[in-house]
mmCIF file with all atom_site columns, C-alpha atoms in Angstrom:
data_model
loop_
_atom_site.group_PDB
_atom_site.id
_atom_site.type_symbol
_atom_site.label_atom_id
_atom_site.label_alt_id
_atom_site.label_comp_id
_atom_site.label_asym_id
_atom_site.label_entity_id
_atom_site.label_seq_id
_atom_site.pdbx_PDB_ins_code
_atom_site.Cartn_x
_atom_site.Cartn_y
_atom_site.Cartn_z
_atom_site.occupancy
_atom_site.B_iso_or_equiv
_atom_site.pdbx_formal_charge
_atom_site.auth_seq_id
_atom_site.auth_comp_id
_atom_site.auth_asym_id
_atom_site.auth_atom_id
_atom_site.pdbx_PDB_model_num
ATOM 1   C CA . MET A 1 1   ? 135.152 86.350  86.835  1.00 76.00 ? 12  MET A CA 1
ATOM 2   C CA . THR A 1 2   ? 138.555 87.426  88.079  1.00 90.00 ? 13  THR A CA 1
ATOM 3   C CA . ILE A 1 3   ? 138.679 89.550  91.191  1.00 96.00 ? 14  ILE A CA 1
ATOM 4   C CA . LYS A 1 4   ? 141.760 91.772  91.321  1.00 97.00 ? 15  LYS A CA 1
ATOM 5   C CA . TYR A 1 5   ? 141.357 93.053  94.871  1.00 97.00 ? 16  TYR A CA 1
ATOM 6   C CA . ILE A 1 6   ? 138.943 93.475  97.745  1.00 97.00 ? 17  ILE A CA 1
ATOM 7   C CA . PHE A 1 7   ? 139.301 96.008  100.497 1.00 96.00 ? 18  PHE A CA 1
ATOM 8   C CA . LEU A 1 8   ? 137.205 97.543  103.235 1.00 97.00 ? 19  LEU A CA 1
ATOM 9   C CA . VAL A 1 9   ? 137.471 101.247 103.859 1.00 97.00 ? 20  VAL A CA 1
ATOM 10  C CA . SER A 1 10  ? 135.859 103.372 106.567 1.00 95.00 ? 21  SER A CA 1
ATOM 11  C CA . ARG A 1 11  ? 134.177 106.723 105.992 1.00 93.00 ? 22  ARG A CA 1
ATOM 12  C CA . GLN A 1 12  ? 137.388 108.309 107.316 1.00 94.00 ? 23  GLN A CA 1
ATOM 13  C CA . ALA A 1 13  ? 139.303 106.629 104.446 1.00 93.00 ? 24  ALA A CA 1
ATOM 14  C CA . LYS A 1 14  ? 141.071 104.120 106.722 1.00 95.00 ? 25  LYS A CA 1
ATOM 15  C CA . ILE A 1 15  ? 141.695 100.723 105.168 1.00 96.00 ? 26  ILE A CA 1
ATOM 16  C CA . ARG A 1 16  ? 140.338 98.025  107.487 1.00 95.00 ? 27  ARG A CA 1
ATOM 17  C CA . LEU A 1 17  ? 141.076 94.966  105.361 1.00 96.00 ? 28  LEU A CA 1
ATOM 18  C CA . ALA A 1 18  ? 142.841 94.517  102.029 1.00 97.00 ? 29  ALA A CA 1
ATOM 19  C CA . LYS A 1 19  ? 143.320 91.397  99.930  1.00 97.00 ? 30  LYS A CA 1
ATOM 20  C CA . TRP A 1 20  ? 145.013 91.411  96.534  1.00 97.00 ? 31  TRP A CA 1
ATOM 21  C CA . TYR A 1 21  ? 144.721 88.660  93.940  1.00 96.00 ? 32  TYR A CA 1
ATOM 22  C CA . THR A 1 22  ? 147.062 90.191  91.357  1.00 94.00 ? 33  THR A CA 1
ATOM 23  C CA . MET A 1 23  ? 150.759 90.953  91.525  1.00 94.00 ? 34  MET A CA 1
ATOM 24  C CA . SER A 1 24  ? 151.556 94.616  92.146  1.00 93.00 ? 35  SER A CA 1
ATOM 25  C CA . SER A 1 25  ? 154.232 96.479  94.011  1.00 96.00 ? 36  SER A CA 1
ATOM 26  C CA . GLN A 1 26  ? 153.410 97.752  97.480  1.00 96.00 ? 37  GLN A CA 1
ATOM 27  C CA . LYS A 1 27  ? 153.651 101.303 96.149  1.00 97.00 ? 38  LYS A CA 1
ATOM 28  C CA . GLU A 1 28  ? 151.183 100.571 93.354  1.00 96.00 ? 39  GLU A CA 1
ATOM 29  C CA . LYS A 1 29  ? 148.764 98.876  95.788  1.00 96.00 ? 40  LYS A CA 1
ATOM 30  C CA . ALA A 1 30  ? 148.871 101.870 98.137  1.00 96.00 ? 41  ALA A CA 1
ATOM 31  C CA . LYS A 1 31  ? 148.312 104.267 95.241  1.00 97.00 ? 42  LYS A CA 1
ATOM 32  C CA . THR A 1 32  ? 145.382 102.247 93.925  1.00 96.00 ? 43  THR A CA 1
ATOM 33  C CA . MET A 1 33  ? 143.767 101.966 97.374  1.00 96.00 ? 44  MET A CA 1
ATOM 34  C CA . LYS A 1 34  ? 144.115 105.700 97.937  1.00 96.00 ? 45  LYS A CA 1
ATOM 35  C CA . GLU A 1 35  ? 142.710 106.639 94.521  1.00 97.00 ? 46  GLU A CA 1
ATOM 36  C CA . VAL A 1 36  ? 139.843 104.152 94.657  1.00 97.00 ? 47  VAL A CA 1
ATOM 37  C CA . SER A 1 37  ? 138.983 105.091 98.248  1.00 96.00 ? 48  SER A CA 1
ATOM 38  C CA . GLN A 1 38  ? 138.796 108.763 97.312  1.00 96.00 ? 49  GLN A CA 1
ATOM 39  C CA . LEU A 1 39  ? 136.727 107.919 94.254  1.00 96.00 ? 50  LEU A CA 1
ATOM 40  C CA . VAL A 1 40  ? 134.243 105.792 96.210  1.00 96.00 ? 51  VAL A CA 1
ATOM 41  C CA . LEU A 1 41  ? 133.978 108.083 99.235  1.00 96.00 ? 52  LEU A CA 1
ATOM 42  C CA . ALA A 1 42  ? 133.289 111.109 97.010  1.00 95.00 ? 53  ALA A CA 1
ATOM 43  C CA . ARG A 1 43  ? 130.281 109.482 95.353  1.00 94.00 ? 54  ARG A CA 1
ATOM 44  C CA . LYS A 1 44  ? 126.755 110.339 96.444  1.00 93.00 ? 55  LYS A CA 1
ATOM 45  C CA . PRO A 1 45  ? 124.540 107.606 97.966  1.00 89.00 ? 56  PRO A CA 1
ATOM 46  C CA . LYS A 1 46  ? 122.088 107.638 95.048  1.00 91.00 ? 57  LYS A CA 1
ATOM 47  C CA . GLN A 1 47  ? 124.814 107.079 92.447  1.00 94.00 ? 58  GLN A CA 1
ATOM 48  C CA . CYS A 1 48  ? 125.544 103.742 90.833  1.00 94.00 ? 59  CYS A CA 1
ATOM 49  C CA . ASN A 1 49  ? 127.761 101.283 92.754  1.00 95.00 ? 60  ASN A CA 1
ATOM 50  C CA . PHE A 1 50  ? 130.062 100.718 89.765  1.00 95.00 ? 61  PHE A CA 1
ATOM 51  C CA . VAL A 1 51  ? 132.801 102.989 88.479  1.00 96.00 ? 62  VAL A CA 1
ATOM 52  C CA . GLU A 1 52  ? 135.777 102.465 86.183  1.00 95.00 ? 63  GLU A CA 1
ATOM 53  C CA . HIS A 1 53  ? 139.287 103.143 87.405  1.00 94.00 ? 64  HIS A CA 1
ATOM 54  C CA . ARG A 1 54  ? 142.170 102.601 84.999  1.00 91.00 ? 65  ARG A CA 1
ATOM 55  C CA . ASP A 1 55  ? 141.772 99.038  83.631  1.00 93.00 ? 66  ASP A CA 1
ATOM 56  C CA . THR A 1 56  ? 139.461 97.933  86.442  1.00 95.00 ? 67  THR A CA 1
ATOM 57  C CA . LYS A 1 57  ? 135.767 98.086  87.137  1.00 97.00 ? 68  LYS A CA 1
ATOM 58  C CA . VAL A 1 58  ? 135.316 99.085  90.790  1.00 97.00 ? 69  VAL A CA 1
ATOM 59  C CA . VAL A 1 59  ? 132.256 97.622  92.498  1.00 97.00 ? 70  VAL A CA 1
ATOM 60  C CA . TYR A 1 60  ? 131.390 98.812  95.985  1.00 97.00 ? 71  TYR A CA 1
ATOM 61  C CA . ARG A 1 61  ? 128.641 98.691  98.555  1.00 96.00 ? 72  ARG A CA 1
ATOM 62  C CA . LYS A 1 62  ? 128.257 100.560 101.816 1.00 95.00 ? 73  LYS A CA 1
ATOM 63  C CA . TYR A 1 63  ? 127.250 98.714  104.963 1.00 94.00 ? 74  TYR A CA 1
ATOM 64  C CA . ALA A 1 64  ? 126.938 100.927 108.068 1.00 89.00 ? 75  ALA A CA 1
ATOM 65  C CA . SER A 1 65  ? 130.225 102.856 108.292 1.00 90.00 ? 76  SER A CA 1
ATOM 66  C CA . LEU A 1 66  ? 132.246 100.607 105.957 1.00 95.00 ? 77  LEU A CA 1
ATOM 67  C CA . TYR A 1 67  ? 132.576 100.470 102.202 1.00 97.00 ? 78  TYR A CA 1
ATOM 68  C CA . PHE A 1 68  ? 133.263 97.025  100.754 1.00 97.00 ? 79  PHE A CA 1
ATOM 69  C CA . VAL A 1 69  ? 135.207 97.651  97.551  1.00 98.00 ? 80  VAL A CA 1
ATOM 70  C CA . ALA A 1 70  ? 136.232 95.156  94.868  1.00 97.00 ? 81  ALA A CA 1
ATOM 71  C CA . GLY A 1 71  ? 138.137 95.560  91.631  1.00 97.00 ? 82  GLY A CA 1
ATOM 72  C CA . ILE A 1 72  ? 137.205 93.291  88.741  1.00 97.00 ? 83  ILE A CA 1
ATOM 73  C CA . GLY A 1 73  ? 137.972 93.097  85.033  1.00 94.00 ? 84  GLY A CA 1
ATOM 74  C CA . LEU A 1 74  ? 136.156 95.436  82.652  1.00 94.00 ? 85  LEU A CA 1
ATOM 75  C CA . ASP A 1 75  ? 134.290 92.517  81.050  1.00 94.00 ? 86  ASP A CA 1
ATOM 76  C CA . ASP A 1 76  ? 133.231 90.899  84.344  1.00 95.00 ? 87  ASP A CA 1
ATOM 77  C CA . ASN A 1 77  ? 129.720 90.929  85.777  1.00 94.00 ? 88  ASN A CA 1
ATOM 78  C CA . GLU A 1 78  ? 129.366 93.704  88.352  1.00 95.00 ? 89  GLU A CA 1
ATOM 79  C CA . LEU A 1 79  ? 126.055 92.367  89.688  1.00 96.00 ? 90  LEU A CA 1
ATOM 80  C CA . LEU A 1 80  ? 127.693 89.050  90.493  1.00 96.00 ? 91  LEU A CA 1
ATOM 81  C CA . MET A 1 81  ? 130.435 90.909  92.361  1.00 96.00 ? 92  MET A CA 1
ATOM 82  C CA . LEU A 1 82  ? 127.816 92.848  94.332  1.00 97.00 ? 93  LEU A CA 1
ATOM 83  C CA . GLU A 1 83  ? 126.263 89.527  95.277  1.00 97.00 ? 94  GLU A CA 1
ATOM 84  C CA . ILE A 1 84  ? 129.648 88.148  96.399  1.00 96.00 ? 95  ILE A CA 1
ATOM 85  C CA . ILE A 1 85  ? 130.197 91.244  98.552  1.00 97.00 ? 96  ILE A CA 1
ATOM 86  C CA . HIS A 1 86  ? 126.737 90.815  100.058 1.00 97.00 ? 97  HIS A CA 1
ATOM 87  C CA . ARG A 1 87  ? 127.389 87.115  100.728 1.00 97.00 ? 98  ARG A CA 1
ATOM 88  C CA . TYR A 1 88  ? 130.652 88.010  102.494 1.00 96.00 ? 99  TYR A CA 1
ATOM 89  C CA . VAL A 1 89  ? 128.837 90.536  104.687 1.00 96.00 ? 100 VAL A CA 1
ATOM 90  C CA . GLU A 1 90  ? 126.136 87.955  105.506 1.00 96.00 ? 101 GLU A CA 1
ATOM 91  C CA . VAL A 1 91  ? 128.765 85.419  106.598 1.00 96.00 ? 102 VAL A CA 1
ATOM 92  C CA . LEU A 1 92  ? 130.570 88.056  108.685 1.00 96.00 ? 103 LEU A CA 1
ATOM 93  C CA . ASP A 1 93  ? 127.253 89.021  110.238 1.00 95.00 ? 104 ASP A CA 1
ATOM 94  C CA . ARG A 1 94  ? 126.425 85.430  111.177 1.00 95.00 ? 105 ARG A CA 1
ATOM 95  C CA . TYR A 1 95  ? 129.904 84.749  112.539 1.00 95.00 ? 106 TYR A CA 1
ATOM 96  C CA . PHE A 1 96  ? 130.241 87.904  114.634 1.00 93.00 ? 107 PHE A CA 1
ATOM 97  C CA . GLY A 1 97  ? 126.536 88.364  115.382 1.00 91.00 ? 108 GLY A CA 1
ATOM 98  C CA . ASN A 1 98  ? 125.704 91.760  113.867 1.00 89.00 ? 109 ASN A CA 1
ATOM 99  C CA . VAL A 1 99  ? 129.226 92.604  112.692 1.00 91.00 ? 110 VAL A CA 1
ATOM 100 C CA . CYS A 1 100 ? 130.574 96.092  113.257 1.00 90.00 ? 111 CYS A CA 1
ATOM 101 C CA . GLU A 1 101 ? 133.767 97.919  112.333 1.00 92.00 ? 112 GLU A CA 1
ATOM 102 C CA . LEU A 1 102 ? 135.342 97.134  115.723 1.00 92.00 ? 113 LEU A CA 1
ATOM 103 C CA . ASP A 1 103 ? 134.904 93.392  115.126 1.00 92.00 ? 114 ASP A CA 1
ATOM 104 C CA . LEU A 1 104 ? 136.895 93.740  111.921 1.00 92.00 ? 115 LEU A CA 1
ATOM 105 C CA . ILE A 1 105 ? 139.568 95.855  113.598 1.00 92.00 ? 116 ILE A CA 1
ATOM 106 C CA . PHE A 1 106 ? 140.157 93.601  116.596 1.00 92.00 ? 117 PHE A CA 1
ATOM 107 C CA . GLN A 1 107 ? 139.491 90.250  114.936 1.00 92.00 ? 118 GLN A CA 1
ATOM 108 C CA . PHE A 1 108 ? 140.809 91.028  111.480 1.00 93.00 ? 119 PHE A CA 1
ATOM 109 C CA . GLN A 1 109 ? 142.360 87.566  111.167 1.00 94.00 ? 120 GLN A CA 1
ATOM 110 C CA . LYS A 1 110 ? 138.868 86.000  111.293 1.00 94.00 ? 121 LYS A CA 1
ATOM 111 C CA . ALA A 1 111 ? 137.664 88.367  108.573 1.00 95.00 ? 122 ALA A CA 1
ATOM 112 C CA . TYR A 1 112 ? 140.626 87.282  106.415 1.00 96.00 ? 123 TYR A CA 1
ATOM 113 C CA . PHE A 1 113 ? 139.963 83.580  107.165 1.00 95.00 ? 124 PHE A CA 1
ATOM 114 C CA . ILE A 1 114 ? 136.339 83.965  106.074 1.00 96.00 ? 125 ILE A CA 1
ATOM 115 C CA . LEU A 1 115 ? 137.358 85.810  102.910 1.00 96.00 ? 126 LEU A CA 1
ATOM 116 C CA . ASP A 1 116 ? 139.962 83.138  102.156 1.00 95.00 ? 127 ASP A CA 1
ATOM 117 C CA . GLU A 1 117 ? 137.334 80.412  102.524 1.00 95.00 ? 128 GLU A CA 1
ATOM 118 C CA . MET A 1 118 ? 135.078 82.179  100.040 1.00 96.00 ? 129 MET A CA 1
ATOM 119 C CA . ILE A 1 119 ? 137.556 83.493  97.470  1.00 96.00 ? 130 ILE A CA 1
ATOM 120 C CA . MET A 1 120 ? 140.745 81.850  96.302  1.00 94.00 ? 131 MET A CA 1
ATOM 121 C CA . ALA A 1 121 ? 143.101 83.249  93.654  1.00 93.00 ? 132 ALA A CA 1
ATOM 122 C CA . GLY A 1 122 ? 140.530 85.853  92.656  1.00 93.00 ? 133 GLY A CA 1
ATOM 123 C CA . GLU A 1 123 ? 137.768 83.335  91.984  1.00 93.00 ? 134 GLU A CA 1
ATOM 124 C CA . LEU A 1 124 ? 134.704 82.490  94.044  1.00 94.00 ? 135 LEU A CA 1
ATOM 125 C CA . GLN A 1 125 ? 135.579 79.208  95.728  1.00 94.00 ? 136 GLN A CA 1
ATOM 126 C CA . GLU A 1 126 ? 132.678 78.622  98.110  1.00 93.00 ? 137 GLU A CA 1
ATOM 127 C CA . SER A 1 127 ? 129.307 80.366  97.997  1.00 91.00 ? 138 SER A CA 1
ATOM 128 C CA . SER A 1 128 ? 127.576 78.357  100.733 1.00 94.00 ? 139 SER A CA 1
ATOM 129 C CA . LYS A 1 129 ? 127.278 80.319  103.968 1.00 94.00 ? 140 LYS A CA 1
ATOM 130 C CA . LYS A 1 130 ? 126.780 77.130  105.969 1.00 95.00 ? 141 LYS A CA 1
ATOM 131 C CA . THR A 1 131 ? 129.925 75.513  104.578 1.00 95.00 ? 142 THR A CA 1
ATOM 132 C CA . VAL A 1 132 ? 132.069 78.594  105.227 1.00 95.00 ? 143 VAL A CA 1
ATOM 133 C CA . LEU A 1 133 ? 130.743 78.962  108.776 1.00 94.00 ? 144 LEU A CA 1
ATOM 134 C CA . ARG A 1 134 ? 131.271 75.245  109.455 1.00 95.00 ? 145 ARG A CA 1
ATOM 135 C CA . VAL A 1 135 ? 134.916 75.436  108.347 1.00 95.00 ? 146 VAL A CA 1
ATOM 136 C CA . ILE A 1 136 ? 135.509 78.560  110.446 1.00 94.00 ? 147 ILE A CA 1
ATOM 137 C CA . ALA A 1 137 ? 133.894 76.857  113.468 1.00 93.00 ? 148 ALA A CA 1
ATOM 138 C CA . GLN A 1 138 ? 136.230 73.875  112.998 1.00 94.00 ? 149 GLN A CA 1
ATOM 139 C CA . GLN A 1 139 ? 139.144 76.271  112.795 1.00 92.00 ? 150 GLN A CA 1
ATOM 140 C CA . ASP A 1 140 ? 138.021 77.946  116.038 1.00 90.00 ? 151 ASP A CA 1
ATOM 141 C CA . GLU A 1 141 ? 137.823 74.541  117.753 1.00 91.00 ? 152 GLU A CA 1
ATOM 142 C CA . THR A 1 142 ? 141.329 73.653  116.583 1.00 91.00 ? 153 THR A CA 1
ATOM 143 C CA . GLU A 1 143 ? 142.614 77.004  117.820 1.00 88.00 ? 154 GLU A CA 1
ATOM 144 C CA . ALA A 1 144 ? 140.959 76.488  121.226 1.00 87.00 ? 155 ALA A CA 1
ATOM 145 C CA . VAL A 1 145 ? 142.513 73.009  121.545 1.00 89.00 ? 156 VAL A CA 1
ATOM 146 C CA . GLU A 1 146 ? 145.962 74.345  120.618 1.00 87.00 ? 157 GLU A CA 1
ATOM 147 C CA . ASN A 1 147 ? 145.607 77.208  123.112 1.00 84.00 ? 158 ASN A CA 1
ATOM 148 C CA . SER A 1 148 ? 144.650 74.822  125.908 1.00 84.00 ? 159 SER A CA 1
ATOM 149 C CA . GLU A 1 149 ? 147.597 72.533  125.025 1.00 85.00 ? 160 GLU A CA 1
ATOM 150 C CA . ARG A 1 150 ? 149.921 75.528  125.320 1.00 83.00 ? 161 ARG A CA 1
ATOM 151 C CA . GLY A 1 151 ? 148.463 76.327  128.722 1.00 80.00 ? 162 GLY A CA 1
ATOM 152 C CA . TRP A 1 152 ? 146.752 79.478  127.549 1.00 72.00 ? 163 TRP A CA 1
ATOM 153 C CA . GLY A 1 153 ? 143.306 78.138  128.482 1.00 65.00 ? 164 GLY A CA 1
ATOM 154 C CA . ASP A 1 154 ? 140.444 80.401  127.554 1.00 61.00 ? 165 ASP A CA 1
ATOM 155 C CA . ILE A 1 155 ? 142.509 83.551  127.168 1.00 58.00 ? 166 ILE A CA 1
ATOM 156 C CA . ASN A 1 156 ? 140.606 85.970  124.982 1.00 60.00 ? 167 ASN A CA 1
ATOM 157 C CA . LEU A 1 157 ? 143.443 87.757  123.203 1.00 56.00 ? 168 LEU A CA 1
ATOM 158 C CA . GLU A 1 158 ? 141.046 89.882  121.154 1.00 58.00 ? 169 GLU A CA 1
ATOM 159 C CA . GLY A 1 159 ? 139.330 91.070  124.336 1.00 56.00 ? 170 GLY A CA 1
ATOM 160 C CA . VAL A 1 160 ? 142.675 91.885  125.929 1.00 52.00 ? 171 VAL A CA 1
ATOM 161 C CA . ALA A 1 161 ? 143.731 93.856  122.851 1.00 53.00 ? 172 ALA A CA 1
ATOM 162 C CA . ARG A 1 162 ? 140.379 95.687  122.712 1.00 52.00 ? 173 ARG A CA 1
ATOM 163 C CA . THR A 1 163 ? 140.618 96.625  126.398 1.00 54.00 ? 174 THR A CA 1
ATOM 164 C CA . ALA A 1 164 ? 144.171 97.884  125.951 1.00 53.00 ? 175 ALA A CA 1
ATOM 165 C CA . MET A 1 165 ? 143.192 99.974  122.911 1.00 53.00 ? 176 MET A CA 1
ATOM 166 C CA . LEU A 1 166 ? 140.134 101.534 124.560 1.00 54.00 ? 177 LEU A CA 1
ATOM 167 C CA . THR A 1 167 ? 141.937 102.581 127.739 1.00 50.00 ? 178 THR A CA 1
#
């Protein structure tokens, strides 16, 4: 299965995370995200979670206030993609402890790291939640060591950014 793109969109049609696995111009990516977002947001909750858009099958799932949207080939298995989306949400939930939209806004780099551990070049690379979480924990340890070596100590840059944005 080849994944063309994955993005997260809020109910207000704001893109919270976007990862592309195919080559497209920035203009084409923006156009696709806008069209697909409008398409997904306009659908009723009881409708099917699959829809075709151009040469892509769009698979989406809503969790709280976010839609997790993926574009796959027309011949690919949409149920498998739904399972990959669900697995990604489970890993995010374990890492952040009941993940919410604010976690993804203020710690977007962690959300990208987790996605990169799971999916590489549009293919599922690692499906084990434990393995992904272990690698991310190692990455956090390395980051903490580097911060302490720089003299930054336990500075919580995400917390500082969140405080600045909320005031």
